[in-house]
PDB file of C-alpha atoms in Angstrom:
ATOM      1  CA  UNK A 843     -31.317 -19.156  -3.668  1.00  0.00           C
ATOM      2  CA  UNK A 844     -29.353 -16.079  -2.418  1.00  0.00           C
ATOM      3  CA  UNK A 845     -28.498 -14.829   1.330  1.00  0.00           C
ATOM      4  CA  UNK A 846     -27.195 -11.003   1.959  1.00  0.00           C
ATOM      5  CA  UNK A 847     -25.421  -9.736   4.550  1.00  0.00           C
ATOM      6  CA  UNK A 848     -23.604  -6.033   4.798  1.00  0.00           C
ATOM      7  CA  UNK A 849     -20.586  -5.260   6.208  1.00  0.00           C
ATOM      8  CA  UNK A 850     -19.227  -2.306   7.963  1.00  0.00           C
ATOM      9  CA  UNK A 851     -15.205  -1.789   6.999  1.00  0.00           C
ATOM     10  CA  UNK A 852     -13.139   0.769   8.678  1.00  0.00           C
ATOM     11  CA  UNK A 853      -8.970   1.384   7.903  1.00  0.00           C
ATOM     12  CA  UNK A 854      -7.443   3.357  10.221  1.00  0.00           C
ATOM     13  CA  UNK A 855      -4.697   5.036   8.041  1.00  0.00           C
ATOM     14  CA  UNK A 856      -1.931   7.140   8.907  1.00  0.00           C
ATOM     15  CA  UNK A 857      -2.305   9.234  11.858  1.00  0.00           C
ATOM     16  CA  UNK A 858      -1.272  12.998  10.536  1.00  0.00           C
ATOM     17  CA  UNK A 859       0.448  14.658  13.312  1.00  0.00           C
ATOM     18  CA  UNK A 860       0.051  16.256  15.651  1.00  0.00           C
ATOM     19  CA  UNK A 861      -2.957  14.389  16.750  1.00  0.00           C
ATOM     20  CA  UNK A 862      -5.198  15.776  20.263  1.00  0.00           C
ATOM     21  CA  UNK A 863      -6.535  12.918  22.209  1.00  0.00           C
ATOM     22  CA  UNK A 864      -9.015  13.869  25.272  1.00  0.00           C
ATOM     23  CA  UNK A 865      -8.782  11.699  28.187  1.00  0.00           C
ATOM     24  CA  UNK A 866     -11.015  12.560  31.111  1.00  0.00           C
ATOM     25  CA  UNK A 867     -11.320  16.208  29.699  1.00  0.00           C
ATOM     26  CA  UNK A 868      -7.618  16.609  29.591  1.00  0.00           C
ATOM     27  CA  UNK A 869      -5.986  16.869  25.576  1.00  0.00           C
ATOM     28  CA  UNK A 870      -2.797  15.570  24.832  1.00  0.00           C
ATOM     29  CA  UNK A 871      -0.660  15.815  21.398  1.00  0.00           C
ATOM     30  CA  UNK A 872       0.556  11.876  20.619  1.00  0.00           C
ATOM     31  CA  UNK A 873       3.959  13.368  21.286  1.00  0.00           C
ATOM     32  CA  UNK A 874       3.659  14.096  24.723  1.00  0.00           C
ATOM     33  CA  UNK A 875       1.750  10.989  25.474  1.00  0.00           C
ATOM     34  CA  UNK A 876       5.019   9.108  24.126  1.00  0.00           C
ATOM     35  CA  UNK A 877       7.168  11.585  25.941  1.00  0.00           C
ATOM     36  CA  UNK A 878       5.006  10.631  28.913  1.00  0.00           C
ATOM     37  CA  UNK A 879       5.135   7.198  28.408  1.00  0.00           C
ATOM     38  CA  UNK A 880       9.037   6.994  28.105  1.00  0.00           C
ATOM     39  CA  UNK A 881       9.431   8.953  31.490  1.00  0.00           C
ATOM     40  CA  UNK A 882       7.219   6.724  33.230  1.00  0.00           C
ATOM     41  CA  UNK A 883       8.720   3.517  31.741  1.00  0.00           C
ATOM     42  CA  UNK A 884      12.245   5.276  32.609  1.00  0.00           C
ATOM     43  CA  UNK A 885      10.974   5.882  36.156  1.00  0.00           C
ATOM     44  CA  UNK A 886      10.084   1.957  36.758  1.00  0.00           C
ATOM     45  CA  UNK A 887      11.041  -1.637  36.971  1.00  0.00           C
ATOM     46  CA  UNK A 888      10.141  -2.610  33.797  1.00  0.00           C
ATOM     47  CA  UNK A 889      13.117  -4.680  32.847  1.00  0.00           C
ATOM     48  CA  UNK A 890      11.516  -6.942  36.001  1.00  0.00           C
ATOM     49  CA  UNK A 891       8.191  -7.138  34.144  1.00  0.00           C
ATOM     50  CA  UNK A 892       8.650  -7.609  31.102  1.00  0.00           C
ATOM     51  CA  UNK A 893      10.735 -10.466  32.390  1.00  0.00           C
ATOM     52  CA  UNK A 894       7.651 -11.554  34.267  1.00  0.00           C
ATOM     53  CA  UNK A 895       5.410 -10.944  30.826  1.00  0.00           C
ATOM     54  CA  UNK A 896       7.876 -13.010  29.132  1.00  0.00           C
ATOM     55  CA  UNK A 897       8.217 -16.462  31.775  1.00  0.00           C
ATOM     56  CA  UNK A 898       4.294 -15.886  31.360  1.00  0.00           C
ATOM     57  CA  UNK A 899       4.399 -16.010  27.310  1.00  0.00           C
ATOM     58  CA  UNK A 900       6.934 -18.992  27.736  1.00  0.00           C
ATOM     59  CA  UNK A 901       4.446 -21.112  29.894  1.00  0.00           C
ATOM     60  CA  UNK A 902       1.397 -20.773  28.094  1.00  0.00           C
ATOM     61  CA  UNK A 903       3.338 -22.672  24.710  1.00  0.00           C
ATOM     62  CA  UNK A 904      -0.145 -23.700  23.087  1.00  0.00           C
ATOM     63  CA  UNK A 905      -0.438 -26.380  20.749  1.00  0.00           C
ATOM     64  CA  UNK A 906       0.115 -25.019  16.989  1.00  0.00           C
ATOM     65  CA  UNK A 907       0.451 -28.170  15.153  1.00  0.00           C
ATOM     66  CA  UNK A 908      -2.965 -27.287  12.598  1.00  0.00           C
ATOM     67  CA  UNK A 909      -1.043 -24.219  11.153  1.00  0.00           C
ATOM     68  CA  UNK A 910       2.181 -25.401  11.018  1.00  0.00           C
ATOM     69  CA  UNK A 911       1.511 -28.199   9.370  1.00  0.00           C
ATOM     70  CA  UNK A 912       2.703 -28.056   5.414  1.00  0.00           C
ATOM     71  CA  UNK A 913      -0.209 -27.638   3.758  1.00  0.00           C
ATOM     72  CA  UNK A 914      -1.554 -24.713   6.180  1.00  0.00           C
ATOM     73  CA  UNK A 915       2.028 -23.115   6.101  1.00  0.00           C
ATOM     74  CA  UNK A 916       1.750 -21.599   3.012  1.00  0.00           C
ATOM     75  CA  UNK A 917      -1.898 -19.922   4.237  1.00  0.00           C
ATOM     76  CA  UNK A 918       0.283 -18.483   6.637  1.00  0.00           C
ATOM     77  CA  UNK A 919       1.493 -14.593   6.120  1.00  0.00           C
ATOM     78  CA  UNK A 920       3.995 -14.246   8.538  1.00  0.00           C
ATOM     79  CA  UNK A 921       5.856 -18.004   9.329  1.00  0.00           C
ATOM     80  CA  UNK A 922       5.848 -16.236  13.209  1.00  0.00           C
ATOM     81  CA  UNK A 923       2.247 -16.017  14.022  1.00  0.00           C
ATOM     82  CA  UNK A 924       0.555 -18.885  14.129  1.00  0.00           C
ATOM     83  CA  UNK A 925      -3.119 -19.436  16.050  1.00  0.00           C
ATOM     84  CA  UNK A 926      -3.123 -21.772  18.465  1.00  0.00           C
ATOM     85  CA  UNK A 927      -5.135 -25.096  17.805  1.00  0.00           C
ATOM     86  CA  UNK A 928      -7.371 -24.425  21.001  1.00  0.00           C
ATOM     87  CA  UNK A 929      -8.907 -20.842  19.818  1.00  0.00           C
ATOM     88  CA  UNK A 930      -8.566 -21.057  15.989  1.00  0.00           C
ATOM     89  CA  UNK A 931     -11.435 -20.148  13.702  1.00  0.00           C
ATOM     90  CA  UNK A 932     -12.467 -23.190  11.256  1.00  0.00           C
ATOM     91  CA  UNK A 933     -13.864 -22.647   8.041  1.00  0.00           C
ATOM     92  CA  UNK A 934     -17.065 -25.344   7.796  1.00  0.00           C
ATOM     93  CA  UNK A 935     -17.460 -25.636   3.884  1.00  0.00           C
ATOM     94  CA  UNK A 936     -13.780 -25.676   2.692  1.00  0.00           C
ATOM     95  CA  UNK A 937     -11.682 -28.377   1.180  1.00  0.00           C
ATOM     96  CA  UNK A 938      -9.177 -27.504   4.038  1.00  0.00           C
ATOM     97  CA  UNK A 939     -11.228 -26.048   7.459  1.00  0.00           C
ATOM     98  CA  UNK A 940      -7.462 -23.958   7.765  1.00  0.00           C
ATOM     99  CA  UNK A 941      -7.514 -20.014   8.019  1.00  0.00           C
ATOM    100  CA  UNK A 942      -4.744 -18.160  10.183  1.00  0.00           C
ATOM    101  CA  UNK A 943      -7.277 -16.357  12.722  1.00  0.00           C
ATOM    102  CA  UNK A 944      -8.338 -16.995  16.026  1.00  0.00           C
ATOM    103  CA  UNK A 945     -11.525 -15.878  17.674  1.00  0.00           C
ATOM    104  CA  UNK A 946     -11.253 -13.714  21.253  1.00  0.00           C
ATOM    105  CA  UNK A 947     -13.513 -14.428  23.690  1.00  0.00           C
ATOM    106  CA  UNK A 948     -14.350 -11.003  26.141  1.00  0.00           C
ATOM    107  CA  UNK A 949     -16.107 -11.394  29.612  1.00  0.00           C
ATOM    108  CA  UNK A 950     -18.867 -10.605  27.949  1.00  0.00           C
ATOM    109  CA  UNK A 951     -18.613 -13.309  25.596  1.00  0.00           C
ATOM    110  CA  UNK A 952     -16.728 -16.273  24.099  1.00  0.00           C
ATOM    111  CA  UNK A 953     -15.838 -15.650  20.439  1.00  0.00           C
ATOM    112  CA  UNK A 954     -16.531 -12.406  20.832  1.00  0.00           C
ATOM    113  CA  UNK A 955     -14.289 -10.951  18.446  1.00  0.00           C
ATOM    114  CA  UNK A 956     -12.243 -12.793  15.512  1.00  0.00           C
ATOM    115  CA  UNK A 957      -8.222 -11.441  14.959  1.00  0.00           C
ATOM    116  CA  UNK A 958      -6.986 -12.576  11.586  1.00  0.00           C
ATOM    117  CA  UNK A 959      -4.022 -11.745   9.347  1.00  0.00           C
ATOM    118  CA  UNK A 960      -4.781  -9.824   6.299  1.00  0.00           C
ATOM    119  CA  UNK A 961      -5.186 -12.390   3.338  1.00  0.00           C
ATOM    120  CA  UNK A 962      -2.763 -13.188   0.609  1.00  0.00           C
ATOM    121  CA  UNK A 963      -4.059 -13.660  -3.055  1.00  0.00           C
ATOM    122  CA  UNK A 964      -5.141 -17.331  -2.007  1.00  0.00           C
ATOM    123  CA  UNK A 965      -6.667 -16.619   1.081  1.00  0.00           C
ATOM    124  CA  UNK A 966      -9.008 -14.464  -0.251  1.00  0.00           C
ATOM    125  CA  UNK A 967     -11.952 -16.740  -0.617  1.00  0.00           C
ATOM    126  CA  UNK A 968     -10.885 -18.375   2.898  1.00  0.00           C
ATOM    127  CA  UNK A 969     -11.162 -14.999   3.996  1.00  0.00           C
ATOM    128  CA  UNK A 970     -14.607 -14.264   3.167  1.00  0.00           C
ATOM    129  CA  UNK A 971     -15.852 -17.845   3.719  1.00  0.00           C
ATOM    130  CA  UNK A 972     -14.629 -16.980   7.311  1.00  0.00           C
ATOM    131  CA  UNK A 973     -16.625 -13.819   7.396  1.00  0.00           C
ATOM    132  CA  UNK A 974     -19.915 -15.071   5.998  1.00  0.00           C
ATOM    133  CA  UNK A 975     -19.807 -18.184   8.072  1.00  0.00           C
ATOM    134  CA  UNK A 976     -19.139 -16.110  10.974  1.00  0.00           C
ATOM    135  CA  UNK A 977     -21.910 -13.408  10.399  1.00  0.00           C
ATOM    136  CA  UNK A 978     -19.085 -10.949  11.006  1.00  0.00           C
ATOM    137  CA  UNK A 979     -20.858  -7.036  10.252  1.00  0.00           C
ATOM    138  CA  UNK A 980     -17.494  -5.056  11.263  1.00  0.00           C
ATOM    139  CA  UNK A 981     -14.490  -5.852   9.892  1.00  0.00           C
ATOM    140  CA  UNK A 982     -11.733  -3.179  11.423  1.00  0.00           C
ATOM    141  CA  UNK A 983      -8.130  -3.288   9.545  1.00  0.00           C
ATOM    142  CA  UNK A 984      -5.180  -1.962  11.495  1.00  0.00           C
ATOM    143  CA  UNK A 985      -2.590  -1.518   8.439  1.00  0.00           C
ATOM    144  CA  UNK A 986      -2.492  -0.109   4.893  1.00  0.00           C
ATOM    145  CA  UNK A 987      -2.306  -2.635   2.372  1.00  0.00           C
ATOM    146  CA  UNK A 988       0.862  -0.927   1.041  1.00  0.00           C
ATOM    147  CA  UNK A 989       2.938   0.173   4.383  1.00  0.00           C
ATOM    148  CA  UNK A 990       7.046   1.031   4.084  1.00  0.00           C
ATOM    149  CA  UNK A 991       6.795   0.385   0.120  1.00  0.00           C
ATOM    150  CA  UNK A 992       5.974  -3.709   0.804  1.00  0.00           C
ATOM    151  CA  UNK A 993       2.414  -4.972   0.106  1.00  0.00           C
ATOM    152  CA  UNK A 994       1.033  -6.178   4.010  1.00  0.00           C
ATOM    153  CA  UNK A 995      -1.725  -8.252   2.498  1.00  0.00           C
ATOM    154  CA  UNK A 996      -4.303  -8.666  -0.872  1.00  0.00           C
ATOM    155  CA  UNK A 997      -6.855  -5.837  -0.811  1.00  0.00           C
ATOM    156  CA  UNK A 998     -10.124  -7.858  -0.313  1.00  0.00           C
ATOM    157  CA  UNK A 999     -12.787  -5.097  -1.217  1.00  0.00           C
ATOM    158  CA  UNK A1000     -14.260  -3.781  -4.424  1.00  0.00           C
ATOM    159  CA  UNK A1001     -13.772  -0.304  -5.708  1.00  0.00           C
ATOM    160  CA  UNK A1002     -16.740   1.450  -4.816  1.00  0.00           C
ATOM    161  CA  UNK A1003     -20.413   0.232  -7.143  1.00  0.00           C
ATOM    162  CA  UNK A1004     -17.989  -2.867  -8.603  1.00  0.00           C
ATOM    163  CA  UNK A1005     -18.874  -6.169  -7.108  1.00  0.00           C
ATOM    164  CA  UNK A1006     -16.320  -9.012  -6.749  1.00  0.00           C
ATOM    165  CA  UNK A1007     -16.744 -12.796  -5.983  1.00  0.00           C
ATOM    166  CA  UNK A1008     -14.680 -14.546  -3.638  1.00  0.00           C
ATOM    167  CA  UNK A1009     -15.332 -18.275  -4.267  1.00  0.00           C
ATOM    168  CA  UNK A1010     -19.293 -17.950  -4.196  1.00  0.00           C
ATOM    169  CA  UNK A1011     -19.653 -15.082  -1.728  1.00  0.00           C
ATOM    170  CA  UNK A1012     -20.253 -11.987  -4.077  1.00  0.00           C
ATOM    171  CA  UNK A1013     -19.219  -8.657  -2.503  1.00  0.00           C
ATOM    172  CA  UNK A1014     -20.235  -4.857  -3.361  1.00  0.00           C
ATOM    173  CA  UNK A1015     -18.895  -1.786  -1.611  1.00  0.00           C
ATOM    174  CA  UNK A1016     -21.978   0.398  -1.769  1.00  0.00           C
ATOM    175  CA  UNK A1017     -20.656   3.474   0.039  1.00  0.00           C
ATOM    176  CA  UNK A1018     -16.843   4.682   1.022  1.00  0.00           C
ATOM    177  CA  UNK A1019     -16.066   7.739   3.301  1.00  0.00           C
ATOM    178  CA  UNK A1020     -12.644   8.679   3.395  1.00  0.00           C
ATOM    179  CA  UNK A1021     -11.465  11.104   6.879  1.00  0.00           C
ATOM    180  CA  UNK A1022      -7.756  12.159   7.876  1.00  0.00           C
ATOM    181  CA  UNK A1023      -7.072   9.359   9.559  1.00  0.00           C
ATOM    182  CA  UNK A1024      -9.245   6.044   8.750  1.00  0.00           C
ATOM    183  CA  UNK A1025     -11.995   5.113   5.868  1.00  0.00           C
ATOM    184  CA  UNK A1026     -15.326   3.755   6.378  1.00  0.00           C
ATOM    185  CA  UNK A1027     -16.607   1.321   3.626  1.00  0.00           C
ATOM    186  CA  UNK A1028     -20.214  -0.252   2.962  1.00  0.00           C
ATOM    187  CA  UNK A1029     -19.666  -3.719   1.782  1.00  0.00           C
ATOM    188  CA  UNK A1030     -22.912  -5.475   0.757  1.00  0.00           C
ATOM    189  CA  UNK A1031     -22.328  -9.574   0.802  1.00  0.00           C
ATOM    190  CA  UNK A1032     -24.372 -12.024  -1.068  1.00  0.00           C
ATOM    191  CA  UNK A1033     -23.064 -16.066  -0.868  1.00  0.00           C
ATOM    192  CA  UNK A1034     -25.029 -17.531  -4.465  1.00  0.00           C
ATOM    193  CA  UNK A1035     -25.944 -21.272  -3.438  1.00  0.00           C
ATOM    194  CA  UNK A1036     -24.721 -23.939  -5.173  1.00  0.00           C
TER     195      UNK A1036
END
């Protein structure tokens, strides 16, 4: 007894320069916008608010206990970013219900939108598990796997017509376009019951 979902994947890769953005029909290169954006921070009080941002930050310490405790740690890439126990994702059907994500609500929804880290080697079926028991159909990465020469996380997709399972979710990518400056990838998902 089977169950398929598909997947849409998209990795934004390196931007080639110079890029043209259009904002309200007026086009800007990235450099200028940065140019633009140093002036204007130059120009302002922003030592004042980020002070602000930061006394913010500093009173809304969250409870972290779940992923810093030693057996998540190690599920942990980065031993700085931890979700807080409040807004964490839980995996239902796993020996430990620990995966270092946290869902986002909008104000158009709760749990609108789930931010996770990129999995390590054994994350991946935690990874998965999360995105089949989530019914997640967009998955959007915002780094290479390979950025600066260090590996940033486990690839977690097939080469295109291979399938791979991840604990017992099987995945397929059925279709890959590749454009300057992101991919798009098809990736069929099938969990086999046990």
């Amino acid at each position: 007894n089977t169950q398929t979902q598909t997947n849409q994947h998209v990795q934004l890769n390196d931007i080639p320069q110079p890029v043209k953005i259009n904002i309200e029909g007026n086009t800007f290169t990235v450099k200028k916008l940065k140019e633009s954006g140093q002036r204007i921070l130059a120009e302002s009080n922003m030592p004042t608010l980020i002070a602000e941002f930061e006394s913010i930050a500093k009173e809304r310490d969250y409870d972290k206990s779940v992923g810093k405790d030693p057996l998540n740690k190690p599920k942990n890439s980065f031993k700085n970013i931890i979700p807080y126990n409040h807004n964490r994702v839980t995996l239902l059907d796993a020996d430990s219900d620990y995966i270092n994500a946290s869902f986002i609500n909008t104000t158009r929804k709760e749990k609108e939108f789930i931010a996770a880290q990129g999995p390590k080697p054994e994350t991946l079926n935690d990874f998965w598990k999360m995105i089949w028991e989530n019914n997640v159909t967009v998955i959007i990465m915002l780094t290479n796997v390979v950025e600066g020469g260090k590996c940033e996380f486990e690839k977690y997709w097939p080469n295109v017509g291979d399938q791979q399972m991840f604990g017992n979710i099987m995945t397929k990518t059925v279709k890959e376009q590749s454009f300057p400056s992101y991919t798009i990838r098809k990736i069929r998902t099938r969990k086999n019951r046990e």
